[in-house]
Amino acid sequence: MSSSTSSISEAPPPGEAANRRRFAAGSLSGELRAGLTADVGELRRVIDPAAAEKTVHWGRNYLYRARLASGAGDLAVVVKVFRERNARQRLTRRIKGSKAQRSFDASTALLAAGVPVPRPVAALESADGAGASFFLYEPLDSVTEARYFWRARNAGRERELFPEIDGRLLLARLAAMLRRMHDADLWHRDVSAGNVLLAGDWSGREGSAGELYLIDLARMRIGKPL
């Protein structure tokens, strides 16, 4: 599958591997969510920052929105670019896998445990250990970082700025989510307010349907804590 026009099939194998599909094509390798058909040339295109339609975040990691052409049509994705810049980070990648692969693994495990996260699309990486790795996932729209609510609460302005959010309900739901994760031996290890996203109605009124999402999953540990 070295040709840049090779297609990565969506036909899933039986058993546990049905949720994921690995591939290698020249200098690019990785894993796709089962149910996707993607051309290798298209994958190379979408991980080029020139494919960016909108910057999501520019900092230690670069995140941008793009569109991935798949057999089912165009799919909106966020591309998170990880760069292992020093020898220690590259050694960690060799031992534990790339941050993109760890993010893909974590997302898959969390969804299997019933914990909402952005739906993973692919983990891609260069064969060069010093090259970047790329985590692709479906974007979430109309979400708020929980940190903005807590900052407003610390300033005594939460009722003014976030009247639709009940802080007690938020804490209870977050605690229940973490309990579910820990029962499944999933340890996020960085549950900061900036890594919790809120969607929907958090007023606590009857029929409200607030949802929590966890992000920034590369540090998550799967299995019993050390």
PDB file of N, CA, C and O in Angstrom, residues 9 11 23 26 42 52 55 60 73 88 95 98 100 106 126 129 133 138 169 174 178 195 212:
ATOM      1  N   SER A   9      -9.551   0.625   3.379  1.00  0.00           N
ATOM      2  CA  SER A   9     -10.895   0.078   3.375  1.00  0.00           C
ATOM      3  C   SER A   9     -11.587   0.256   4.705  1.00  0.00           C
ATOM      4  O   SER A   9     -10.958   0.326   5.748  1.00  0.00           O
ATOM      5  N   ALA A  11     -13.965  -2.032   5.705  1.00  0.00           N
ATOM      6  CA  ALA A  11     -14.486  -3.315   6.154  1.00  0.00           C
ATOM      7  C   ALA A  11     -13.790  -3.739   7.441  1.00  0.00           C
ATOM      8  O   ALA A  11     -12.599  -4.001   7.439  1.00  0.00           O
ATOM      9  N   PHE A  23      -3.031   0.853   9.364  1.00  0.00           N
ATOM     10  CA  PHE A  23      -2.512   0.843   8.002  1.00  0.00           C
ATOM     11  C   PHE A  23      -1.097   1.404   8.005  1.00  0.00           C
ATOM     12  O   PHE A  23      -0.654   2.067   8.940  1.00  0.00           O
ATOM     13  N   GLY A  26       4.007   3.778   2.934  1.00  0.00           N
ATOM     14  CA  GLY A  26       5.217   4.560   2.782  1.00  0.00           C
ATOM     15  C   GLY A  26       5.643   5.168   4.100  1.00  0.00           C
ATOM     16  O   GLY A  26       5.805   4.478   5.109  1.00  0.00           O
ATOM     17  N   GLU A  42      -5.470  11.582   0.347  1.00  0.00           N
ATOM     18  CA  GLU A  42      -6.355  12.518   1.045  1.00  0.00           C
ATOM     19  C   GLU A  42      -5.914  12.692   2.494  1.00  0.00           C
ATOM     20  O   GLU A  42      -5.962  13.801   3.040  1.00  0.00           O
ATOM     21  N   ALA A  52      -5.962  23.676   6.362  1.00  0.00           N
ATOM     22  CA  ALA A  52      -6.730  24.283   7.445  1.00  0.00           C
ATOM     23  C   ALA A  52      -7.773  25.258   6.919  1.00  0.00           C
ATOM     24  O   ALA A  52      -7.475  26.126   6.104  1.00  0.00           O
ATOM     25  N   THR A  55      -8.181  28.034  12.247  1.00  0.00           N
ATOM     26  CA  THR A  55      -7.329  27.681  13.378  1.00  0.00           C
ATOM     27  C   THR A  55      -8.185  27.575  14.637  1.00  0.00           C
ATOM     28  O   THR A  55      -8.974  28.468  14.939  1.00  0.00           O
ATOM     29  N   ARG A  60       1.381  25.228  22.245  1.00  0.00           N
ATOM     30  CA  ARG A  60       2.299  24.086  22.284  1.00  0.00           C
ATOM     31  C   ARG A  60       1.951  23.088  21.184  1.00  0.00           C
ATOM     32  O   ARG A  60       2.829  22.496  20.557  1.00  0.00           O
ATOM     33  N   GLY A  73     -18.543  10.685   2.003  1.00  0.00           N
ATOM     34  CA  GLY A  73     -18.670  12.124   1.777  1.00  0.00           C
ATOM     35  C   GLY A  73     -17.703  12.902   2.652  1.00  0.00           C
ATOM     36  O   GLY A  73     -16.911  12.331   3.399  1.00  0.00           O
ATOM     37  N   ARG A  88      13.899  13.491  24.890  1.00  0.00           N
ATOM     38  CA  ARG A  88      13.057  12.828  25.881  1.00  0.00           C
ATOM     39  C   ARG A  88      11.677  12.529  25.309  1.00  0.00           C
ATOM     40  O   ARG A  88      11.134  11.432  25.517  1.00  0.00           O
ATOM     41  N   ILE A  95       8.574   4.377  23.324  1.00  0.00           N
ATOM     42  CA  ILE A  95       8.157   3.438  24.362  1.00  0.00           C
ATOM     43  C   ILE A  95       6.635   3.336  24.459  1.00  0.00           C
ATOM     44  O   ILE A  95       6.074   2.226  24.523  1.00  0.00           O
ATOM     45  N   SER A  98       3.014   7.351  19.897  1.00  0.00           N
ATOM     46  CA  SER A  98       2.873   8.788  19.687  1.00  0.00           C
ATOM     47  C   SER A  98       1.702   9.341  20.494  1.00  0.00           C
ATOM     48  O   SER A  98       0.790   8.609  20.890  1.00  0.00           O
ATOM     49  N   ALA A 100      -0.582  11.160  19.311  1.00  0.00           N
ATOM     50  CA  ALA A 100      -1.780  10.982  18.493  1.00  0.00           C
ATOM     51  C   ALA A 100      -2.374   9.596  18.711  1.00  0.00           C
ATOM     52  O   ALA A 100      -3.590   9.446  18.881  1.00  0.00           O
ATOM     53  N   ALA A 106      -7.208   6.399  23.864  1.00  0.00           N
ATOM     54  CA  ALA A 106      -7.974   6.894  25.003  1.00  0.00           C
ATOM     55  C   ALA A 106      -9.409   7.209  24.606  1.00  0.00           C
ATOM     56  O   ALA A 106     -10.358   6.864  25.319  1.00  0.00           O
ATOM     57  N   SER A 126       4.319  10.102  11.156  1.00  0.00           N
ATOM     58  CA  SER A 126       5.432   9.928  10.235  1.00  0.00           C
ATOM     59  C   SER A 126       6.298   8.773  10.696  1.00  0.00           C
ATOM     60  O   SER A 126       6.435   8.511  11.892  1.00  0.00           O
ATOM     61  N   GLY A 129      10.932   9.208  13.536  1.00  0.00           N
ATOM     62  CA  GLY A 129      10.646   9.388  14.955  1.00  0.00           C
ATOM     63  C   GLY A 129      10.621  10.830  15.390  1.00  0.00           C
ATOM     64  O   GLY A 129      10.036  11.160  16.417  1.00  0.00           O
ATOM     65  N   SER A 133       3.021  13.820  14.760  1.00  0.00           N
ATOM     66  CA  SER A 133       1.897  12.890  14.738  1.00  0.00           C
ATOM     67  C   SER A 133       0.620  13.708  14.774  1.00  0.00           C
ATOM     68  O   SER A 133       0.618  14.857  15.215  1.00  0.00           O
ATOM     69  N   GLU A 138     -13.825  14.378  15.355  1.00  0.00           N
ATOM     70  CA  GLU A 138     -14.957  15.176  14.910  1.00  0.00           C
ATOM     71  C   GLU A 138     -15.144  16.365  15.857  1.00  0.00           C
ATOM     72  O   GLU A 138     -15.073  16.210  17.077  1.00  0.00           O
ATOM     73  N   LEU A 169     -25.065  20.846  40.060  1.00  0.00           N
ATOM     74  CA  LEU A 169     -25.330  19.787  39.091  1.00  0.00           C
ATOM     75  C   LEU A 169     -24.057  19.449  38.315  1.00  0.00           C
ATOM     76  O   LEU A 169     -23.761  18.271  38.072  1.00  0.00           O
ATOM     77  N   LEU A 174     -19.841  15.652  37.019  1.00  0.00           N
ATOM     78  CA  LEU A 174     -18.416  15.428  36.797  1.00  0.00           C
ATOM     79  C   LEU A 174     -17.917  14.305  37.708  1.00  0.00           C
ATOM     80  O   LEU A 174     -17.153  13.430  37.278  1.00  0.00           O
ATOM     81  N   LEU A 178     -16.189  10.729  36.516  1.00  0.00           N
ATOM     82  CA  LEU A 178     -14.893  10.243  36.972  1.00  0.00           C
ATOM     83  C   LEU A 178     -15.031   8.886  37.652  1.00  0.00           C
ATOM     84  O   LEU A 178     -14.169   8.012  37.499  1.00  0.00           O
ATOM     85  N   ASN A 195     -10.130  21.282  30.400  1.00  0.00           N
ATOM     86  CA  ASN A 195     -10.267  20.032  29.649  1.00  0.00           C
ATOM     87  C   ASN A 195     -11.653  19.417  29.799  1.00  0.00           C
ATOM     88  O   ASN A 195     -11.859  18.256  29.424  1.00  0.00           O
ATOM     89  N   LEU A 212     -21.353  16.549  29.344  1.00  0.00           N
ATOM     90  CA  LEU A 212     -19.946  16.806  29.632  1.00  0.00           C
ATOM     91  C   LEU A 212     -19.090  16.086  28.604  1.00  0.00           C
ATOM     92  O   LEU A 212     -19.382  14.944  28.227  1.00  0.00           O
TER      93      LEU A 212
END
